[in-house]
Amino acid sequence: MSLLGTSGRPLRVAIVGSGPSGFYAAEALLKAGIEVQADIFERLPSPYGLVRYGVAPDHSRIKSITKVFERIAVRPNVGYFGNVEVGKDITVAELQQFYDAALFASGAASDRRLNIPGEDLPGSHTATEFVAWYNGHPDFKDRVFDLSQEVAVVIGQGNVAVDVCRILCRTVDELRTTDIAQHALDALASSHVREVHMIGRRGPVQAKFAQIEIKELGEMAGCTPLVAPADLELEPCSRAELDHPDNTSAVRIYSILQEYGANRPEAGKQRLNIAFRRSPTEIRGADRVKSILLEKNRLEVEPMDVKAVGTGEIEELACGLVFRSVGYRGTPFPGLPFDTKTGTIPNIGGRITDGGKVLPGLFVSGWIRRGPSGTIGTNKPDSQETVAAIIADSVNWSGCENPSGAAVLKFLNTRGVRVVTFPDWQRIDAAEVERGRAAGKPREKFLTPSAMLDSLVDSPVR
Ligand code: NAP
């Protein structure tokens, strides 16, 4: 019988990644009914992953989930090791010397590709880049988007595509008091983008965006959302989907789109055209994006799904910017198996597997486990399931070699790593809030890890 999980020897779990799935895993460990030490490792000094760098700046209510995460982080048996890159500063095998289990919650940092000619032309970007840029992510702060263009095309109709459209279409006054990075606010202030097209390959009934997101597009001060009436016509399979009693959200979304179908372009306003049943086949231009070819689709019913099938009819849409928003994708984690087909770490119920065999002590949760789907809250049951697997397995473990937090710190010190603790982060946080105050923003983010660390030199210890 294992002694792990007792007050004499708490179960030690390293959580890699401080986004929602990492924090929900820490919370589930705290509620597991045994003694635990949950240490969260994060590559950047700043925590919260996609909540800080993915959620749109004008969605401050969604960002307030960080208050919940903060309450978890300050618990005595939760540690925060910011500015530590697992896989580089410390390998997975090294981490396992100090922890009984390691749970990987590293998210999905890359994107799916369209695999069409011209995809990499200057002016064609992933939504990921744009989102991370306007959110002040250190890896993306220097990206340049040519906002002198008048027409932008956003491919995809998920909630990320809606975020991108909204940020392109909002007035500067609507964004000024958000936590948008100042460089992005300045660039958007002189944007010439007048027309944005959000293109979906399937129909209005199959669109992935949420009702609240699509409704918000109609509430922007300087932009009118439009849908061509022909795009709102429903083929029998879509009509049947809409009539299904479980599909109430699609009914509401469709009725909002019908309102946009009745809109007339308003003079002086930006336009957001929402178009359906079109797939990009090529992005054209000699040295930069000049247009995009879209093939019209018809819909075919498949078991459990409705699929877009090309009709061969192509239309060319002149544009100067393309944002590909067709889903995130996980990237391989050094030292762990990876499924290149799904972009996830292979696992059974959260237990990492290699060739179908469970790797003891290694676990996964969130987008890197199941793929990039669902809202922030979807990660909660996901992480709870993985933590239940950890607790169940731990009864058979004898424990790691060196179960000491001080030993981890010493190890990282010898590697020259400046570990950012949670109290350190709280001081960085306070400094960011202070920087934003003068401009009436909730915060002005530091744009580099070194700027975050520098802020610690002068800021008071709390
Ligand atoms: P998503 O919801 O999976 O949407 C991806 C979109 O790309 C879909 O419209 C999809 O069309 C389209 N697509 C995929 N491959 C394509 C291709 N080859 N050609 C043309 N279109 C293609 O992904 P996401 O928008 O990146 O969002 C990721 C997750 O984060 C989602 O669960 C989303 O709800 C969540 N999120 C939530 C919020 C919020 O709650 N406010 C905000 C942002 C993100 P099909 O439907 O035909 O596949």
Short mmCIF file of C-alpha atoms and ligand atoms in Angstrom, two decimals:
data_model
loop_
_atom_site.label_atom_id
_atom_site.label_comp_id
_atom_site.label_asym_id
_atom_site.label_seq_id
_atom_site.Cartn_x
_atom_site.Cartn_y
_atom_site.Cartn_z
CA MET A 1 0.00 0.00 0.00
CA SER A 2 1.43 3.39 -1.02
CA LEU A 3 2.01 6.15 1.54
CA LEU A 4 1.62 8.77 -1.15
CA GLY A 5 -1.16 11.21 -0.39
CA THR A 6 -0.58 11.29 3.37
CA SER A 7 0.48 14.32 5.39
CA GLY A 8 3.91 12.73 5.80
CA ARG A 9 4.26 12.28 2.05
CA PRO A 10 1.85 14.29 -0.10
CA LEU A 11 1.32 13.09 -3.66
CA ARG A 12 3.52 15.32 -5.80
CA VAL A 13 2.15 16.28 -9.20
CA ALA A 14 3.84 18.55 -11.75
CA ILE A 15 1.33 20.28 -14.02
CA VAL A 16 2.89 21.54 -17.22
CA GLY A 17 0.97 24.54 -18.58
CA SER A 18 -0.92 27.23 -16.67
CA GLY A 19 -3.94 27.66 -18.91
CA PRO A 20 -7.46 26.58 -17.93
CA SER A 21 -6.81 22.83 -18.10
CA GLY A 22 -3.70 23.18 -15.91
CA PHE A 23 -5.53 25.21 -13.29
CA TYR A 24 -8.58 22.94 -13.36
CA ALA A 25 -6.22 20.00 -12.80
CA ALA A 26 -4.72 21.76 -9.76
CA GLU A 27 -8.22 22.42 -8.44
CA ALA A 28 -9.23 18.78 -8.93
CA LEU A 29 -6.10 17.64 -7.08
CA LEU A 30 -6.92 19.96 -4.18
CA LYS A 31 -10.38 18.39 -4.00
CA ALA A 32 -9.16 14.80 -4.31
CA GLY A 33 -9.38 14.12 -0.59
CA ILE A 34 -5.70 13.24 -0.14
CA GLU A 35 -2.64 15.34 0.66
CA VAL A 36 -1.14 16.74 -2.51
CA GLN A 37 1.50 19.13 -3.73
CA ALA A 38 0.49 20.48 -7.14
CA ASP A 39 3.21 22.51 -8.86
CA ILE A 40 2.32 24.36 -12.06
CA PHE A 41 5.12 24.90 -14.60
CA GLU A 42 4.81 27.63 -17.22
CA ARG A 43 7.20 28.61 -20.02
CA LEU A 44 6.40 32.32 -19.69
CA PRO A 45 6.66 34.28 -16.45
CA SER A 46 2.92 35.06 -16.79
CA PRO A 47 0.23 32.44 -16.10
CA TYR A 48 -3.20 31.68 -17.63
CA GLY A 49 -2.23 30.64 -21.18
CA LEU A 50 -5.05 31.17 -23.64
CA VAL A 51 -7.10 33.20 -21.13
CA ARG A 52 -4.39 35.87 -21.21
CA TYR A 53 -3.25 35.46 -24.81
CA GLY A 54 -6.28 33.97 -26.61
CA VAL A 55 -9.47 35.46 -25.18
CA ALA A 56 -10.32 38.65 -27.06
CA PRO A 57 -9.55 41.93 -25.25
CA ASP A 58 -13.18 43.07 -25.48
CA HIS A 59 -14.27 39.92 -23.60
CA SER A 60 -13.19 41.01 -20.14
CA ARG A 61 -15.94 39.01 -18.44
CA ILE A 62 -14.48 35.75 -19.79
CA LYS A 63 -11.02 36.81 -18.63
CA SER A 64 -12.31 37.24 -15.07
CA ILE A 65 -11.92 33.46 -14.66
CA THR A 66 -8.32 34.33 -13.72
CA LYS A 67 -9.69 35.40 -10.31
CA VAL A 68 -10.74 31.78 -9.75
CA PHE A 69 -7.33 30.55 -10.91
CA GLU A 70 -5.57 33.02 -8.63
CA ARG A 71 -7.44 31.64 -5.62
CA ILE A 72 -6.15 28.18 -6.57
CA ALA A 73 -2.58 29.40 -7.07
CA VAL A 74 -2.31 30.97 -3.62
CA ARG A 75 -3.24 27.77 -1.79
CA PRO A 76 -0.30 26.57 0.34
CA ASN A 77 0.01 23.23 -1.45
CA VAL A 78 0.05 24.76 -4.96
CA GLY A 79 3.34 25.97 -6.41
CA TYR A 80 3.96 28.15 -9.46
CA PHE A 81 7.17 27.75 -11.44
CA GLY A 82 6.90 30.47 -14.09
CA ASN A 83 9.59 31.16 -16.69
CA VAL A 84 10.47 27.44 -16.76
CA GLU A 85 10.28 25.58 -20.06
CA VAL A 86 9.74 21.89 -19.46
CA GLY A 87 11.47 20.03 -22.28
CA LYS A 88 14.27 22.61 -22.36
CA ASP A 89 15.14 23.92 -18.89
CA ILE A 90 14.21 20.57 -17.38
CA THR A 91 13.43 17.41 -19.33
CA VAL A 92 10.40 15.25 -18.71
CA ALA A 93 12.65 12.52 -17.26
CA GLU A 94 14.31 15.05 -14.94
CA LEU A 95 10.93 16.34 -13.81
CA GLN A 96 9.96 12.81 -12.90
CA GLN A 97 12.81 12.65 -10.37
CA PHE A 98 10.96 15.26 -8.30
CA TYR A 99 7.31 14.36 -8.93
CA ASP A 100 5.24 11.21 -8.66
CA ALA A 101 3.16 12.25 -11.66
CA ALA A 102 3.48 14.78 -14.46
CA LEU A 103 0.34 16.10 -16.13
CA PHE A 104 0.76 17.87 -19.47
CA ALA A 105 -1.75 20.63 -20.16
CA SER A 106 0.22 22.50 -22.78
CA GLY A 107 -2.67 23.33 -25.10
CA ALA A 108 -2.58 23.62 -28.88
CA ALA A 109 -0.16 26.35 -29.93
CA SER A 110 -0.16 25.87 -33.70
CA ASP A 111 -2.80 25.82 -36.46
CA ARG A 112 -4.38 23.51 -38.96
CA ARG A 113 -3.38 24.30 -42.54
CA LEU A 114 -5.61 24.77 -45.54
CA ASN A 115 -3.08 23.13 -47.88
CA ILE A 116 -3.96 25.35 -50.83
CA PRO A 117 -1.65 27.26 -53.20
CA GLY A 118 -0.72 30.73 -52.00
CA GLU A 119 -1.39 29.95 -48.33
CA ASP A 120 1.98 31.41 -47.29
CA LEU A 121 1.91 34.54 -49.46
CA PRO A 122 2.65 37.78 -47.58
CA GLY A 123 -0.72 39.09 -46.37
CA SER A 124 -2.01 35.60 -45.57
CA HIS A 125 -1.87 34.93 -41.83
CA THR A 126 -3.16 32.46 -39.32
CA ALA A 127 -5.77 33.68 -36.87
CA THR A 128 -3.43 32.43 -34.13
CA GLU A 129 -0.78 34.98 -35.11
CA PHE A 130 -3.25 37.85 -35.22
CA VAL A 131 -4.93 36.91 -31.94
CA ALA A 132 -1.58 36.48 -30.14
CA TRP A 133 -0.36 39.78 -31.62
CA TYR A 134 -3.29 41.89 -30.45
CA ASN A 135 -3.12 40.16 -27.08
CA GLY A 136 0.55 41.08 -26.62
CA HIS A 137 2.03 37.56 -26.65
CA PRO A 138 5.84 37.84 -26.44
CA ASP A 139 6.36 35.42 -29.38
CA PHE A 140 4.05 37.41 -31.68
CA LYS A 141 4.49 41.04 -30.66
CA ASP A 142 6.63 41.84 -33.72
CA ARG A 143 4.25 40.44 -36.34
CA VAL A 144 3.18 42.94 -38.96
CA PHE A 145 -0.29 43.00 -40.52
CA ASP A 146 -0.80 45.28 -43.49
CA LEU A 147 -3.90 47.12 -42.34
CA SER A 148 -3.55 49.59 -45.22
CA GLN A 149 -5.58 47.01 -47.18
CA GLU A 150 -9.30 47.69 -47.62
CA VAL A 151 -10.60 44.14 -47.91
CA ALA A 152 -9.86 41.27 -45.50
CA VAL A 153 -11.07 37.69 -45.75
CA VAL A 154 -11.40 35.46 -42.70
CA ILE A 155 -11.62 31.75 -43.50
CA GLY A 156 -13.59 29.66 -41.00
CA GLN A 157 -16.68 30.26 -38.90
CA GLY A 158 -15.70 29.24 -35.39
CA ASN A 159 -15.57 31.57 -32.42
CA VAL A 160 -11.95 32.48 -33.18
CA ALA A 161 -12.96 33.67 -36.66
CA VAL A 162 -15.66 35.80 -35.04
CA ASP A 163 -13.06 37.26 -32.63
CA VAL A 164 -10.80 38.17 -35.55
CA CYS A 165 -13.68 39.80 -37.47
CA ARG A 166 -14.77 41.75 -34.41
CA ILE A 167 -11.30 43.11 -33.68
CA LEU A 168 -10.94 44.13 -37.34
CA CYS A 169 -14.34 45.81 -37.32
CA ARG A 170 -14.54 47.47 -33.92
CA THR A 171 -13.95 51.18 -33.63
CA VAL A 172 -10.85 52.27 -31.75
CA ASP A 173 -13.10 53.79 -29.09
CA GLU A 174 -14.59 50.35 -28.45
CA LEU A 175 -11.13 48.85 -27.95
CA ARG A 176 -9.35 51.72 -26.22
CA THR A 177 -10.36 50.74 -22.69
CA THR A 178 -9.66 47.01 -23.09
CA ASP A 179 -6.37 45.27 -22.34
CA ILE A 180 -5.50 45.11 -26.06
CA ALA A 181 -1.74 45.56 -26.61
CA GLN A 182 -0.95 49.20 -27.34
CA HIS A 183 0.91 48.33 -30.58
CA ALA A 184 -2.24 46.63 -31.87
CA LEU A 185 -4.48 49.52 -30.82
CA ASP A 186 -2.17 51.96 -32.63
CA ALA A 187 -2.12 49.83 -35.79
CA LEU A 188 -5.91 49.34 -35.74
CA ALA A 189 -6.41 53.08 -35.19
CA SER A 190 -4.99 53.72 -38.66
CA SER A 191 -6.54 50.63 -40.27
CA HIS A 192 -8.01 51.05 -43.76
CA VAL A 193 -9.92 47.78 -43.63
CA ARG A 194 -13.46 48.64 -44.73
CA GLU A 195 -14.81 45.28 -45.74
CA VAL A 196 -14.37 41.96 -43.99
CA HIS A 197 -15.67 38.65 -45.37
CA MET A 198 -16.12 35.70 -43.00
CA ILE A 199 -16.29 32.59 -45.15
CA GLY A 200 -17.73 29.22 -44.07
CA ARG A 201 -17.48 26.03 -46.07
CA ARG A 202 -20.84 24.74 -44.86
CA GLY A 203 -24.21 26.43 -44.33
CA PRO A 204 -25.71 28.74 -41.71
CA VAL A 205 -27.09 25.80 -39.74
CA GLN A 206 -23.69 24.10 -39.42
CA ALA A 207 -21.63 27.18 -38.49
CA LYS A 208 -19.50 26.59 -35.39
CA PHE A 209 -19.81 30.04 -33.81
CA ALA A 210 -21.87 30.46 -30.66
CA GLN A 211 -25.11 32.41 -30.51
CA ILE A 212 -23.73 35.04 -28.13
CA GLU A 213 -20.72 35.62 -30.41
CA ILE A 214 -22.71 36.03 -33.61
CA LYS A 215 -25.20 38.32 -31.87
CA GLU A 216 -22.38 40.55 -30.66
CA LEU A 217 -21.37 41.20 -34.29
CA GLY A 218 -24.65 43.08 -34.69
CA GLU A 219 -23.88 45.32 -31.72
CA MET A 220 -20.67 46.91 -33.00
CA ALA A 221 -20.67 50.69 -33.26
CA GLY A 222 -19.04 51.08 -36.66
CA CYS A 223 -19.83 47.94 -38.63
CA THR A 224 -22.88 46.33 -40.18
CA PRO A 225 -23.00 42.51 -40.50
CA LEU A 226 -24.60 41.35 -43.75
CA VAL A 227 -25.65 37.99 -45.16
CA ALA A 228 -26.75 37.54 -48.78
CA PRO A 229 -30.33 36.16 -48.75
CA ALA A 230 -29.28 33.34 -51.13
CA ASP A 231 -26.79 32.15 -48.51
CA LEU A 232 -29.62 31.77 -46.01
CA GLU A 233 -31.61 29.37 -48.18
CA LEU A 234 -31.71 25.94 -46.64
CA GLU A 235 -31.34 22.63 -48.46
CA PRO A 236 -33.45 19.72 -47.10
CA CYS A 237 -30.62 18.36 -44.91
CA SER A 238 -30.10 21.74 -43.22
CA ARG A 239 -33.83 22.23 -42.78
CA ALA A 240 -34.01 18.80 -41.11
CA GLU A 241 -31.08 19.70 -38.84
CA LEU A 242 -32.74 22.95 -37.87
CA ASP A 243 -36.04 21.21 -37.14
CA HIS A 244 -34.40 18.72 -34.79
CA PRO A 245 -35.74 19.38 -31.27
CA ASP A 246 -32.19 19.32 -29.77
CA ASN A 247 -30.93 22.01 -32.10
CA THR A 248 -32.37 25.08 -30.38
CA SER A 249 -29.07 26.97 -30.50
CA ALA A 250 -28.86 26.60 -34.30
CA VAL A 251 -32.44 27.93 -34.54
CA ARG A 252 -31.46 31.05 -32.60
CA ILE A 253 -28.25 31.51 -34.59
CA TYR A 254 -30.18 31.15 -37.84
CA SER A 255 -32.70 33.76 -36.76
CA ILE A 256 -29.88 36.23 -35.94
CA LEU A 257 -28.37 35.54 -39.38
CA GLN A 258 -31.78 36.19 -40.94
CA GLU A 259 -31.76 39.62 -39.27
CA TYR A 260 -28.36 40.25 -40.86
CA GLY A 261 -29.86 39.05 -44.14
CA ALA A 262 -32.37 41.88 -43.92
CA ASN A 263 -29.67 44.48 -43.14
CA ARG A 264 -28.85 47.14 -45.68
CA PRO A 265 -25.27 48.42 -45.91
CA GLU A 266 -25.07 51.58 -43.85
CA ALA A 267 -23.22 54.52 -45.37
CA GLY A 268 -19.83 55.18 -43.85
CA LYS A 269 -19.84 52.00 -41.86
CA GLN A 270 -17.53 49.05 -42.23
CA ARG A 271 -19.16 45.95 -43.63
CA LEU A 272 -18.86 42.40 -42.42
CA ASN A 273 -20.12 39.95 -45.02
CA ILE A 274 -20.88 36.52 -43.62
CA ALA A 275 -20.87 34.03 -46.48
CA PHE A 276 -21.68 30.33 -46.53
CA ARG A 277 -21.00 27.22 -48.65
CA ARG A 278 -17.66 28.39 -50.02
CA SER A 279 -14.22 26.79 -49.70
CA PRO A 280 -10.94 28.52 -50.49
CA THR A 281 -9.04 26.78 -53.29
CA GLU A 282 -6.21 29.24 -53.92
CA ILE A 283 -4.81 32.50 -52.58
CA ARG A 284 -3.51 34.57 -55.49
CA GLY A 285 -0.95 37.30 -55.94
CA ALA A 286 2.51 37.74 -57.46
CA ASP A 287 4.31 38.89 -54.34
CA ARG A 288 1.46 39.36 -51.85
CA VAL A 289 -2.20 38.53 -51.47
CA LYS A 290 -4.34 40.08 -54.21
CA SER A 291 -7.35 37.77 -54.24
CA ILE A 292 -8.75 34.48 -53.08
CA LEU A 293 -10.52 31.82 -55.13
CA LEU A 294 -13.61 30.36 -53.49
CA GLU A 295 -15.37 27.26 -54.73
CA LYS A 296 -19.10 27.12 -54.14
CA ASN A 297 -20.20 24.05 -52.20
CA ARG A 298 -23.28 21.94 -51.87
CA LEU A 299 -23.98 20.00 -48.72
CA GLU A 300 -24.12 16.22 -48.49
CA VAL A 301 -25.44 14.22 -45.60
CA GLU A 302 -22.99 11.82 -44.00
CA PRO A 303 -23.64 9.66 -40.94
CA MET A 304 -23.70 12.09 -37.97
CA ASP A 305 -22.56 14.97 -40.15
CA VAL A 306 -23.21 17.25 -43.08
CA LYS A 307 -20.28 17.65 -45.42
CA ALA A 308 -19.37 20.39 -47.91
CA VAL A 309 -18.71 19.13 -51.44
CA GLY A 310 -17.29 21.38 -54.15
CA THR A 311 -19.50 22.14 -57.15
CA GLY A 312 -16.63 23.25 -59.41
CA GLU A 313 -18.04 26.77 -59.60
CA ILE A 314 -15.29 29.21 -58.63
CA GLU A 315 -15.54 32.88 -57.77
CA GLU A 316 -12.61 35.24 -57.24
CA LEU A 317 -12.73 37.75 -54.41
CA ALA A 318 -10.24 40.63 -54.48
CA CYS A 319 -8.65 41.14 -51.06
CA GLY A 320 -5.40 42.26 -49.50
CA LEU A 321 -5.48 40.25 -46.29
CA VAL A 322 -6.42 36.68 -45.46
CA PHE A 323 -6.77 35.27 -41.97
CA ARG A 324 -6.97 31.47 -41.81
CA SER A 325 -9.07 30.54 -38.79
CA VAL A 326 -9.66 26.84 -39.34
CA GLY A 327 -8.71 25.52 -35.91
CA TYR A 328 -5.72 25.26 -33.62
CA ARG A 329 -3.38 22.28 -33.58
CA GLY A 330 -1.19 20.79 -30.86
CA THR A 331 2.57 20.54 -31.32
CA PRO A 332 4.88 17.71 -30.19
CA PHE A 333 6.24 17.93 -26.67
CA PRO A 334 9.93 16.98 -26.36
CA GLY A 335 10.25 13.60 -24.68
CA LEU A 336 6.61 12.56 -25.16
CA PRO A 337 4.82 10.55 -27.85
CA PHE A 338 2.70 12.51 -30.33
CA ASP A 339 -0.07 11.64 -32.73
CA THR A 340 0.70 13.68 -35.85
CA LYS A 341 -2.72 12.90 -37.34
CA THR A 342 -4.74 14.44 -34.51
CA GLY A 343 -2.12 16.85 -33.16
CA THR A 344 -2.58 15.40 -29.68
CA ILE A 345 -0.62 13.35 -27.14
CA PRO A 346 -1.97 9.78 -27.38
CA ASN A 347 -3.74 8.72 -24.22
CA ILE A 348 -6.36 6.50 -22.69
CA GLY A 349 -8.60 8.45 -20.33
CA GLY A 350 -5.80 10.97 -19.74
CA ARG A 351 -3.04 8.35 -19.23
CA ILE A 352 -0.33 8.97 -21.84
CA THR A 353 0.30 5.96 -24.08
CA ASP A 354 3.02 4.99 -26.49
CA GLY A 355 2.09 2.37 -29.07
CA GLY A 356 -1.01 1.63 -27.01
CA LYS A 357 1.03 1.02 -23.82
CA VAL A 358 0.41 3.29 -20.81
CA LEU A 359 3.49 5.24 -19.70
CA PRO A 360 3.34 5.17 -15.89
CA GLY A 361 3.19 8.53 -14.15
CA LEU A 362 2.56 10.58 -17.31
CA PHE A 363 -0.82 12.20 -17.92
CA VAL A 364 -2.44 14.72 -20.22
CA SER A 365 -5.47 17.01 -20.22
CA GLY A 366 -7.08 19.84 -22.17
CA TRP A 367 -6.57 20.61 -25.87
CA ILE A 368 -3.35 18.63 -26.14
CA ARG A 369 -5.34 15.63 -24.93
CA ARG A 370 -8.59 15.91 -26.89
CA GLY A 371 -7.93 18.52 -29.57
CA PRO A 372 -8.88 22.22 -29.73
CA SER A 373 -12.57 22.15 -28.92
CA GLY A 374 -14.98 23.57 -26.39
CA THR A 375 -15.03 26.60 -24.16
CA ILE A 376 -12.79 27.30 -21.14
CA GLY A 377 -15.22 25.40 -18.90
CA THR A 378 -15.03 22.27 -21.09
CA ASN A 379 -11.53 21.76 -19.70
CA LYS A 380 -12.82 21.27 -16.18
CA PRO A 381 -14.37 17.80 -16.55
CA ASP A 382 -11.48 16.87 -18.84
CA SER A 383 -8.90 17.69 -16.15
CA GLN A 384 -11.05 16.13 -13.43
CA GLU A 385 -11.05 12.85 -15.36
CA THR A 386 -7.27 12.92 -15.74
CA VAL A 387 -6.78 13.71 -12.05
CA ALA A 388 -9.08 10.80 -11.14
CA ALA A 389 -6.75 8.57 -13.19
CA ILE A 390 -3.72 9.94 -11.30
CA ILE A 391 -5.34 9.31 -7.92
CA ALA A 392 -6.42 5.80 -8.94
CA ASP A 393 -2.95 4.87 -10.22
CA SER A 394 -1.08 6.44 -7.30
CA VAL A 395 -2.10 3.68 -4.89
CA ASN A 396 0.41 1.45 -6.67
CA TRP A 397 3.30 3.91 -6.76
CA SER A 398 6.28 3.87 -4.45
CA GLY A 399 7.09 7.55 -5.12
CA CYS A 400 9.65 9.62 -6.96
CA GLU A 401 13.36 9.70 -6.14
CA ASN A 402 13.60 13.22 -4.73
CA PRO A 403 10.26 14.51 -3.42
CA SER A 404 11.33 18.03 -2.55
CA GLY A 405 10.27 21.45 -3.83
CA ALA A 406 13.56 22.94 -2.67
CA ALA A 407 15.40 20.34 -4.73
CA VAL A 408 13.47 21.36 -7.88
CA LEU A 409 14.37 25.01 -7.29
CA LYS A 410 18.03 24.12 -6.70
CA PHE A 411 18.06 22.04 -9.88
CA LEU A 412 16.61 24.94 -11.90
CA ASN A 413 19.01 27.41 -10.31
CA THR A 414 21.96 25.30 -11.42
CA ARG A 415 20.52 25.50 -14.94
CA GLY A 416 20.51 29.29 -14.67
CA VAL A 417 16.71 29.57 -14.67
CA ARG A 418 15.13 32.52 -12.84
CA VAL A 419 11.97 30.89 -11.52
CA VAL A 420 9.00 33.25 -11.25
CA THR A 421 6.92 32.34 -8.21
CA PHE A 422 3.26 33.24 -7.85
CA PRO A 423 4.03 36.17 -5.52
CA ASP A 424 6.48 37.34 -8.22
CA TRP A 425 3.72 37.11 -10.80
CA GLN A 426 1.37 39.08 -8.54
CA ARG A 427 3.93 41.90 -8.53
CA ILE A 428 4.25 41.76 -12.33
CA ASP A 429 0.46 41.77 -12.53
CA ALA A 430 0.25 44.85 -10.28
CA ALA A 431 2.88 46.61 -12.41
CA GLU A 432 0.88 45.87 -15.59
CA VAL A 433 -2.30 47.18 -14.00
CA GLU A 434 -0.45 50.33 -13.00
CA ARG A 435 0.92 50.76 -16.55
CA GLY A 436 -2.63 50.57 -17.93
CA ARG A 437 -4.15 52.97 -15.43
CA ALA A 438 -3.07 56.23 -17.11
CA ALA A 439 -4.66 55.15 -20.42
CA GLY A 440 -7.85 53.93 -18.73
CA LYS A 441 -7.01 50.30 -19.62
CA PRO A 442 -7.36 47.38 -17.19
CA ARG A 443 -3.67 46.66 -17.81
CA GLU A 444 -0.86 47.23 -20.26
CA LYS A 445 0.92 43.91 -20.68
CA PHE A 446 4.69 43.61 -20.69
CA LEU A 447 5.65 42.26 -24.08
CA THR A 448 8.74 40.25 -23.21
CA PRO A 449 9.72 37.88 -20.41
CA SER A 450 12.69 40.15 -19.66
CA ALA A 451 10.42 43.20 -19.26
CA MET A 452 8.31 41.16 -16.83
CA LEU A 453 11.42 40.17 -14.88
CA ASP A 454 12.79 43.73 -14.94
CA SER A 455 9.55 44.98 -13.40
CA LEU A 456 10.31 42.82 -10.35
CA VAL A 457 13.46 44.76 -9.61
CA ASP A 458 11.62 47.96 -8.71
CA SER A 459 8.21 46.73 -7.65
CA PRO A 460 7.44 46.33 -3.94
CA VAL A 461 7.34 42.82 -2.49
CA ARG A 462 3.77 42.12 -1.37
P1 NAP B 1 -13.59 25.68 -34.57
O1 NAP B 1 -14.71 26.04 -33.69
O2 NAP B 1 -13.26 24.24 -34.71
O3 NAP B 1 -13.90 26.31 -36.01
C1 NAP B 1 -13.08 26.05 -37.10
C2 NAP B 1 -13.74 26.57 -38.35
O4 NAP B 1 -12.86 26.33 -39.44
C3 NAP B 1 -15.07 25.90 -38.72
O5 NAP B 1 -15.91 26.84 -39.30
C4 NAP B 1 -14.61 24.84 -39.74
O6 NAP B 1 -15.62 24.46 -40.63
C5 NAP B 1 -13.57 25.65 -40.48
N1 NAP B 1 -12.63 24.82 -41.24
C6 NAP B 1 -11.87 23.80 -40.79
N2 NAP B 1 -11.12 23.31 -41.80
C7 NAP B 1 -11.44 24.02 -42.89
C8 NAP B 1 -11.01 24.00 -44.24
N3 NAP B 1 -10.09 23.12 -44.66
N4 NAP B 1 -11.55 24.88 -45.10
C9 NAP B 1 -12.47 25.77 -44.70
N5 NAP B 1 -12.92 25.87 -43.43
C10 NAP B 1 -12.40 24.99 -42.54
O7 NAP B 1 -12.20 26.36 -34.10
P2 NAP B 1 -11.85 27.80 -33.52
O8 NAP B 1 -12.74 28.85 -34.04
O9 NAP B 1 -10.39 27.90 -33.72
O10 NAP B 1 -12.13 27.63 -31.97
C11 NAP B 1 -11.45 26.67 -31.16
C12 NAP B 1 -12.26 26.44 -29.89
O11 NAP B 1 -12.15 27.58 -29.05
C13 NAP B 1 -13.72 26.22 -30.17
O12 NAP B 1 -14.22 25.24 -29.33
C14 NAP B 1 -14.32 27.57 -29.84
O13 NAP B 1 -15.68 27.51 -29.46
C15 NAP B 1 -13.45 28.01 -28.68
N6 NAP B 1 -13.50 29.48 -28.54
C16 NAP B 1 -14.47 29.98 -27.77
C17 NAP B 1 -14.60 31.35 -27.64
C18 NAP B 1 -15.68 31.90 -26.77
O14 NAP B 1 -16.34 31.15 -26.07
N7 NAP B 1 -15.90 33.20 -26.79
C19 NAP B 1 -13.75 32.20 -28.32
C20 NAP B 1 -12.75 31.66 -29.13
C21 NAP B 1 -12.65 30.28 -29.23
P3 NAP B 1 -16.45 23.08 -40.38
O15 NAP B 1 -17.45 23.40 -39.34
O16 NAP B 1 -17.03 22.80 -41.70
O17 NAP B 1 -15.46 22.05 -39.93
#
